[in-house]
Structures are given as structure tokens and as C-alpha cells.
Rosetta silent file (secondary structure, phi, psi, omega in degrees, C-alpha in Angstrom):
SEQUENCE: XXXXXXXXXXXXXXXXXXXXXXXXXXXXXXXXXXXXXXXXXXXXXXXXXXXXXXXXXXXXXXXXXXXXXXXXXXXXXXXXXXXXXXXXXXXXXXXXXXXXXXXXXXXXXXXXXXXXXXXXXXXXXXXXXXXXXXXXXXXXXXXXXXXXXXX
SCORE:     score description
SCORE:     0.000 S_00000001
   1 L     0.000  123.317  145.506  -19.142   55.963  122.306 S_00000001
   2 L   -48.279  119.887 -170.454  -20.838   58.123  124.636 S_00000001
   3 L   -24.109  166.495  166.705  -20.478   62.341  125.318 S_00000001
   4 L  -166.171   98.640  170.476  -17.689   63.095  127.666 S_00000001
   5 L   -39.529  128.458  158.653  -17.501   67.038  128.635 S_00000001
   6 L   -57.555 -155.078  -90.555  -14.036   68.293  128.486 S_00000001
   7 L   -21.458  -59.222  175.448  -14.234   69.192  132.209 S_00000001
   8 H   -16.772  -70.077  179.861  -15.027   64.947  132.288 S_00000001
   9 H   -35.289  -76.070 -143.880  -11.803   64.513  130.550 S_00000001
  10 H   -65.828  -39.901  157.084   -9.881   66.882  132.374 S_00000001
  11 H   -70.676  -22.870  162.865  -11.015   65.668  135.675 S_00000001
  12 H   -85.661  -36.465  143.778  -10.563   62.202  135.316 S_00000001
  13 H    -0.075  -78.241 -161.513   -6.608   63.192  134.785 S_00000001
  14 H   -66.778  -42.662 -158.507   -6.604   64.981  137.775 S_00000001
  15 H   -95.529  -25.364 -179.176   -8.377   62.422  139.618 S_00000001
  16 H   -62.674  -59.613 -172.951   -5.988   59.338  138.075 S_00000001
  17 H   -69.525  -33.747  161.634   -2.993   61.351  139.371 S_00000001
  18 H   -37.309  -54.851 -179.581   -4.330   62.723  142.861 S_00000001
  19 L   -58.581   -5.284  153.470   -4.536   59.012  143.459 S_00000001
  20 L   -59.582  136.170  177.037   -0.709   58.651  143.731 S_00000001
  21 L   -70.382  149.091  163.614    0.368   58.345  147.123 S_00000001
  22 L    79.101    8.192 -172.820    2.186   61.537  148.068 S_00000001
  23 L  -107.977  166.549 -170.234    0.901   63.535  144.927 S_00000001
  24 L  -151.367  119.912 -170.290   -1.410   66.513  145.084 S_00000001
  25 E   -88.667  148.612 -174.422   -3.406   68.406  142.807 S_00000001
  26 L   -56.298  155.870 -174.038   -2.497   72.574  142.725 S_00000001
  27 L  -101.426  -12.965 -165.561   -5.162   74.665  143.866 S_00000001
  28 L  -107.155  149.507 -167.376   -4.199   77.683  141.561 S_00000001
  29 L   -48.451  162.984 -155.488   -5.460   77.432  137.761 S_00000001
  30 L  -101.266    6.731  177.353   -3.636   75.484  135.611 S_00000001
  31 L   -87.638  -21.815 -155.107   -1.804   77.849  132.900 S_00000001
  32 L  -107.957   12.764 -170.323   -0.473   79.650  136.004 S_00000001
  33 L   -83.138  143.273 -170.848    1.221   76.602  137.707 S_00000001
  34 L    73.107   17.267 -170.770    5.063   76.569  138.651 S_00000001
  35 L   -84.129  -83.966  -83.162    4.893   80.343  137.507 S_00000001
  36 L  -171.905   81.607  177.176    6.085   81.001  141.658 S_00000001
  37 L  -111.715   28.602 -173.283    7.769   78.452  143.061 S_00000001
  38 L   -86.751  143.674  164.146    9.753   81.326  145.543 S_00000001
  39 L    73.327   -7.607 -169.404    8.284   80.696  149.020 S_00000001
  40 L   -84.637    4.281  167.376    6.286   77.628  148.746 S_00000001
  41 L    62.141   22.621  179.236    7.975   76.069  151.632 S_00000001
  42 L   106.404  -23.942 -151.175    8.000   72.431  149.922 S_00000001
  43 L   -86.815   13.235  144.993    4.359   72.447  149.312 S_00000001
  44 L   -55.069  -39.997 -175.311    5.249   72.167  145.339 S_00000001
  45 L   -65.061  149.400 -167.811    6.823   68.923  145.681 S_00000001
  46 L     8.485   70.947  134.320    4.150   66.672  143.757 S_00000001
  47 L  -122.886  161.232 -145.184    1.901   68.974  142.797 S_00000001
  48 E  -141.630  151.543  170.591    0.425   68.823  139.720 S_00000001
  49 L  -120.507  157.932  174.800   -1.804   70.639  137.300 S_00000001
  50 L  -134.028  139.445  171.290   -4.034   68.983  134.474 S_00000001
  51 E  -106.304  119.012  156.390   -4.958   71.957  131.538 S_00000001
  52 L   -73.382  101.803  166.386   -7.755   71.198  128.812 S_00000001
  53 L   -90.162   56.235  167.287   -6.049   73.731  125.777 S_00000001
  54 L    94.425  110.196  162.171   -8.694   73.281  123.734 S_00000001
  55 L  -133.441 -172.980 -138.609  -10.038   70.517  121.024 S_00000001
  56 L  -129.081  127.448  141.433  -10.522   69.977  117.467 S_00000001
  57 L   -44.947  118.014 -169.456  -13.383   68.152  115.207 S_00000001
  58 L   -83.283  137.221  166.311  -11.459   64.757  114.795 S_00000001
  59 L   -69.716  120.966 -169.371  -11.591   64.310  110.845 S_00000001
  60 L  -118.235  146.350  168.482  -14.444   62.409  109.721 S_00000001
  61 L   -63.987  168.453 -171.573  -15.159   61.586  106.003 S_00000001
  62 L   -87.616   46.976  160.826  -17.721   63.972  103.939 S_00000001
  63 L  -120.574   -4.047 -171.945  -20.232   61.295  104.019 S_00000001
  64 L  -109.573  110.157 -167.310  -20.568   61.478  107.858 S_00000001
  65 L   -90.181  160.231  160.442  -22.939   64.048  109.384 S_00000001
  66 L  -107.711  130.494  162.010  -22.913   65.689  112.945 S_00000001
  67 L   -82.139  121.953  144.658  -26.100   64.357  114.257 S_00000001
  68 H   -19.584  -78.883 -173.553  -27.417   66.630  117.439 S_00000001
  69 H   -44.800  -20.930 -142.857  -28.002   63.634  118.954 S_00000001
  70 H  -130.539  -42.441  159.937  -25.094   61.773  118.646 S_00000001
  71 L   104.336 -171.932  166.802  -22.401   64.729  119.534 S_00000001
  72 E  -143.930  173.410 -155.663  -19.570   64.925  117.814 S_00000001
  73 E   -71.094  159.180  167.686  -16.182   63.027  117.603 S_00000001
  74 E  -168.973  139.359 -179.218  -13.033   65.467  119.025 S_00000001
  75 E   -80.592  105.536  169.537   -9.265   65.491  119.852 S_00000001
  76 E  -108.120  153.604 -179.795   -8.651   67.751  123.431 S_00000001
  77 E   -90.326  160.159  178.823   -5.022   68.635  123.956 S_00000001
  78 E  -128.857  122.652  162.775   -4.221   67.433  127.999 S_00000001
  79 E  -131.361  102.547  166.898   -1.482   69.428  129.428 S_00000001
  80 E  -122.672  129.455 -165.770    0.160   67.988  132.756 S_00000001
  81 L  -126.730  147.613 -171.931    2.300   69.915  134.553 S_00000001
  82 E  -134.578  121.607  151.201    4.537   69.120  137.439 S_00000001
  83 E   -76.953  124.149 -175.386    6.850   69.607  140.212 S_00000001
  84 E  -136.300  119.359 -170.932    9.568   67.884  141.669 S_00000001
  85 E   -43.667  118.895 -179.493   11.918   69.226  144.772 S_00000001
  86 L   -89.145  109.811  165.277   15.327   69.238  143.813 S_00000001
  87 L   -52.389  133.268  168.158   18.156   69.225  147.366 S_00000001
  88 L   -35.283  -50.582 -163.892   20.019   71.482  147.322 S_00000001
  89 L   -78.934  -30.870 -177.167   22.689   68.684  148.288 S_00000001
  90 L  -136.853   52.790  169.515   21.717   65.853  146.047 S_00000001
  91 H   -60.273  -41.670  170.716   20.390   67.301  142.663 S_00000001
  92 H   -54.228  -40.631  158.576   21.637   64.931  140.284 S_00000001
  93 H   -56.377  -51.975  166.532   19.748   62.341  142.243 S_00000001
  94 H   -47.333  -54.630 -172.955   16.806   64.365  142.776 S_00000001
  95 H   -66.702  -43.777  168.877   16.426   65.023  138.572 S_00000001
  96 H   -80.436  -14.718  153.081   16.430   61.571  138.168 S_00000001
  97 H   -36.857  -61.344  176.441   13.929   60.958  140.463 S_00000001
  98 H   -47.039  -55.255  178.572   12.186   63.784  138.676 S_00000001
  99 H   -45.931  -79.683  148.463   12.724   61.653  135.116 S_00000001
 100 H     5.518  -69.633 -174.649   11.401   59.019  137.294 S_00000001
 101 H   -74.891  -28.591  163.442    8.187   60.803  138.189 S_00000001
 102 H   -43.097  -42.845  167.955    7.388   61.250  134.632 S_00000001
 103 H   -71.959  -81.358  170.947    7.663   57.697  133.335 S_00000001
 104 H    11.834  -91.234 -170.897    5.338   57.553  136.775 S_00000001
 105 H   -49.601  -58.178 -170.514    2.760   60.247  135.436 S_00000001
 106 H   -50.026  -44.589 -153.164    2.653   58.602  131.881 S_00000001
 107 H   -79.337  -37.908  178.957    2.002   55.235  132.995 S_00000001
 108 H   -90.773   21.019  165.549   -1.226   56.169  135.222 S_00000001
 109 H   -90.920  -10.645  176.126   -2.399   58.708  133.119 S_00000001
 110 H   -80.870  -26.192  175.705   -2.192   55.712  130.041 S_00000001
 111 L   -92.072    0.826  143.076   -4.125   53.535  132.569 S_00000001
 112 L     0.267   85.062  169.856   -7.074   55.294  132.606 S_00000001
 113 L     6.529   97.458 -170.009  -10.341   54.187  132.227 S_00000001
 114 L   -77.731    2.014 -167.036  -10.895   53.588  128.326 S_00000001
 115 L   -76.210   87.863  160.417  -14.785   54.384  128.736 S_00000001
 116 L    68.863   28.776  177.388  -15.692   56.554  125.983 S_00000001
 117 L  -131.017  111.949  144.477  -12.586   57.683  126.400 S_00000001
 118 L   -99.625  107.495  124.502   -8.791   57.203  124.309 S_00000001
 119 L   -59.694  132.581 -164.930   -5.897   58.581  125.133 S_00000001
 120 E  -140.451  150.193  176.775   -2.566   58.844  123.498 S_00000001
 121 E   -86.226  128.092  146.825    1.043   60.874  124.742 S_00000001
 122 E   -59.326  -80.365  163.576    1.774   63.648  122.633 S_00000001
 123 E  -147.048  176.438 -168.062    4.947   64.607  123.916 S_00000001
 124 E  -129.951   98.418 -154.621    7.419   65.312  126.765 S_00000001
 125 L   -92.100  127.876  174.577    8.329   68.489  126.702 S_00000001
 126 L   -51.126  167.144 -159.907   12.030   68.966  128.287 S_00000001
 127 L  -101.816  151.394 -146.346   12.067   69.451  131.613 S_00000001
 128 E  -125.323  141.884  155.272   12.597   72.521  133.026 S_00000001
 129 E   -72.569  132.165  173.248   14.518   74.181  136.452 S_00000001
 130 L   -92.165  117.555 -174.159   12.882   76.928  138.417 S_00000001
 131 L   -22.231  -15.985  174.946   14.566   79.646  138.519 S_00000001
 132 L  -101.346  -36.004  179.862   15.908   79.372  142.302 S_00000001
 133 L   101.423   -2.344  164.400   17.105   75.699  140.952 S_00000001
 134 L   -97.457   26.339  178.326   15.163   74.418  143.594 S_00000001
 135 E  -148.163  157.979  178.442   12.112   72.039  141.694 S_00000001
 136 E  -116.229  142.282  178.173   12.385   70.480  138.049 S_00000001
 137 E  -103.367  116.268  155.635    9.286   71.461  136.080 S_00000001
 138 L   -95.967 -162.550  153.113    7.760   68.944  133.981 S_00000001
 139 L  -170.979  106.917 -175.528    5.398   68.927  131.230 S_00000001
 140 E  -127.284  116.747  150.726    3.772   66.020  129.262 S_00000001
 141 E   -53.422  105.349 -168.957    1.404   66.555  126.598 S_00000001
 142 E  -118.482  150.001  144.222   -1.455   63.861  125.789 S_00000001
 143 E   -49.098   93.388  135.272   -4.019   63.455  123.087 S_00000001
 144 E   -61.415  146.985  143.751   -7.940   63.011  124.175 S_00000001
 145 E  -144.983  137.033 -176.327  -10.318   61.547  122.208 S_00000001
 146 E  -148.970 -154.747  170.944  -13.977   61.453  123.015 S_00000001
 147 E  -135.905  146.008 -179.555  -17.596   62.961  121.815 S_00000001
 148 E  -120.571  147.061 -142.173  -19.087   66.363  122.975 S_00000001
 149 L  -105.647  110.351  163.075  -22.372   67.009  123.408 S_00000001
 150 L   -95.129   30.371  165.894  -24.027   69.125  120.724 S_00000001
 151 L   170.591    0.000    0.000  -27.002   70.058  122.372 S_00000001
């Protein structure tokens, strides 16, 4: 298996989900997304964030060196985050849409490209209402695993 930069990772998300028709990725960083959904004038509906939080040295037995050369193996956390417009008129329909877009997101972010790449979902975090009640907030948690470049 070959390096892959978190940014790699993180961007190949981003780029899997952009590629939905009618989806869009947020322009504002990705811890701070759905913080302000007052005012956006619709432009929330499918838009999306993808968050690196960080990885972890995958456990390797103590017989296994990190080689420079060779990088080493690691687990990045994924965090995609979401929006979905609720009407005013037809919410109960709208949230299941929103369930809907989720099942969506998992299945092309699970089709990914496998290239020196695995992914697995962590979890599905409940889904959340914005505070005017007008977008359901998702959030689904994935698993990376790739190798980072130690020099």
C-alpha cells in the first residue's frame, strides 16, 4: 500500500460526494458547518462538509518497525456533515428524505476508490434540527485507513 496524505483522504470524500447531482461542497471550514443556518436563503440544502479529526498509529505487532521509507500504517477519523431543507409545509416528508440522503452519502462514500485506501462507517450520529427547524443536520462518522509519509 502506498502513502496517502490525510488532505488525499479527505479530499477524495469531498470529491466522491460533490459528484452527486444537486450536492455541493461548503465553502466555510468544516468544524464550523451548520453552526448558521439563519439567512442562508436555501443555499444549505446539500451542502456538505468532509472533516479529517485526526489519526492514530493502526496497531502493528512489536516485531514490525516504522521504516522511513515505507510510512506508516494509520486510522483517520472522517467526519461528514450535512444539510437537508426541511418545508415548512411537508416536514415529515422532508426528514425522510433527509434519512434518505444519508443511506445516499454512505453508499458513495463506501464506493470509493479502494487504492491504498479502506474505509469503514463508524457511526451515524442522530440527526439533528437547526434551531429555526428549517434543515435536518446530519452527521456520519467513517474509519480511514491508509499509510503516511514519514519523511
Amino acid at each position: 500500500m502506498s502513502v496517502l496524505a490525510t488532505s488525499a483522504v479527505r479530499s477524495r470524500v469531498a470529491t466522491a460526494i460533490g459528484a452527486l447531482s444537486g450536492w455541493r461542497q461548503s465553502r466555510y471550514a468544516p468544524p464550523i458547518f451548520g453552526m448558521d443556518t439563519g439567512g442562508a436563503g436555501g443555499r444549505l440544502h446539500h451542502s456538505f462538509s468532509v472533516e479529517a479529526q485526526g489519526c492514530f498509529a493502526s496497531p502493528a505487532p512489536v516485531s514490525q518497525r516504522q521504516r522511513l521509507g515505507d510510512g506508516v500504517r494509520v486510522s483517520t477519523s472522517i467526519v461528514v456533515r450535512f444539510a437537508h431543507r426541511l418545508r415548512a409545509d411537508n416536514q415529515v416528508s422532508d426528514y425522510d428524505s433527509g434519512l434518505d440522503a444519508v443511506e445516499t452519502i454512505i453508499t458513495t462514500v463506501m464506493g470509493i476508490s479502494q487504492a491504498n485506501l479502506h474505509i469503514v462507517l463508524d457511526r451515524v450520529q442522530p440527526p439533528g434540527i437547526a434551531p429555526a427547524g428549517d434543515y435536518f443536520l446530519a452527521e456520519l462518522r467513517f474509519t480511514a485507513e491508509h499509510r503516511l509519509a514519514l519523511q
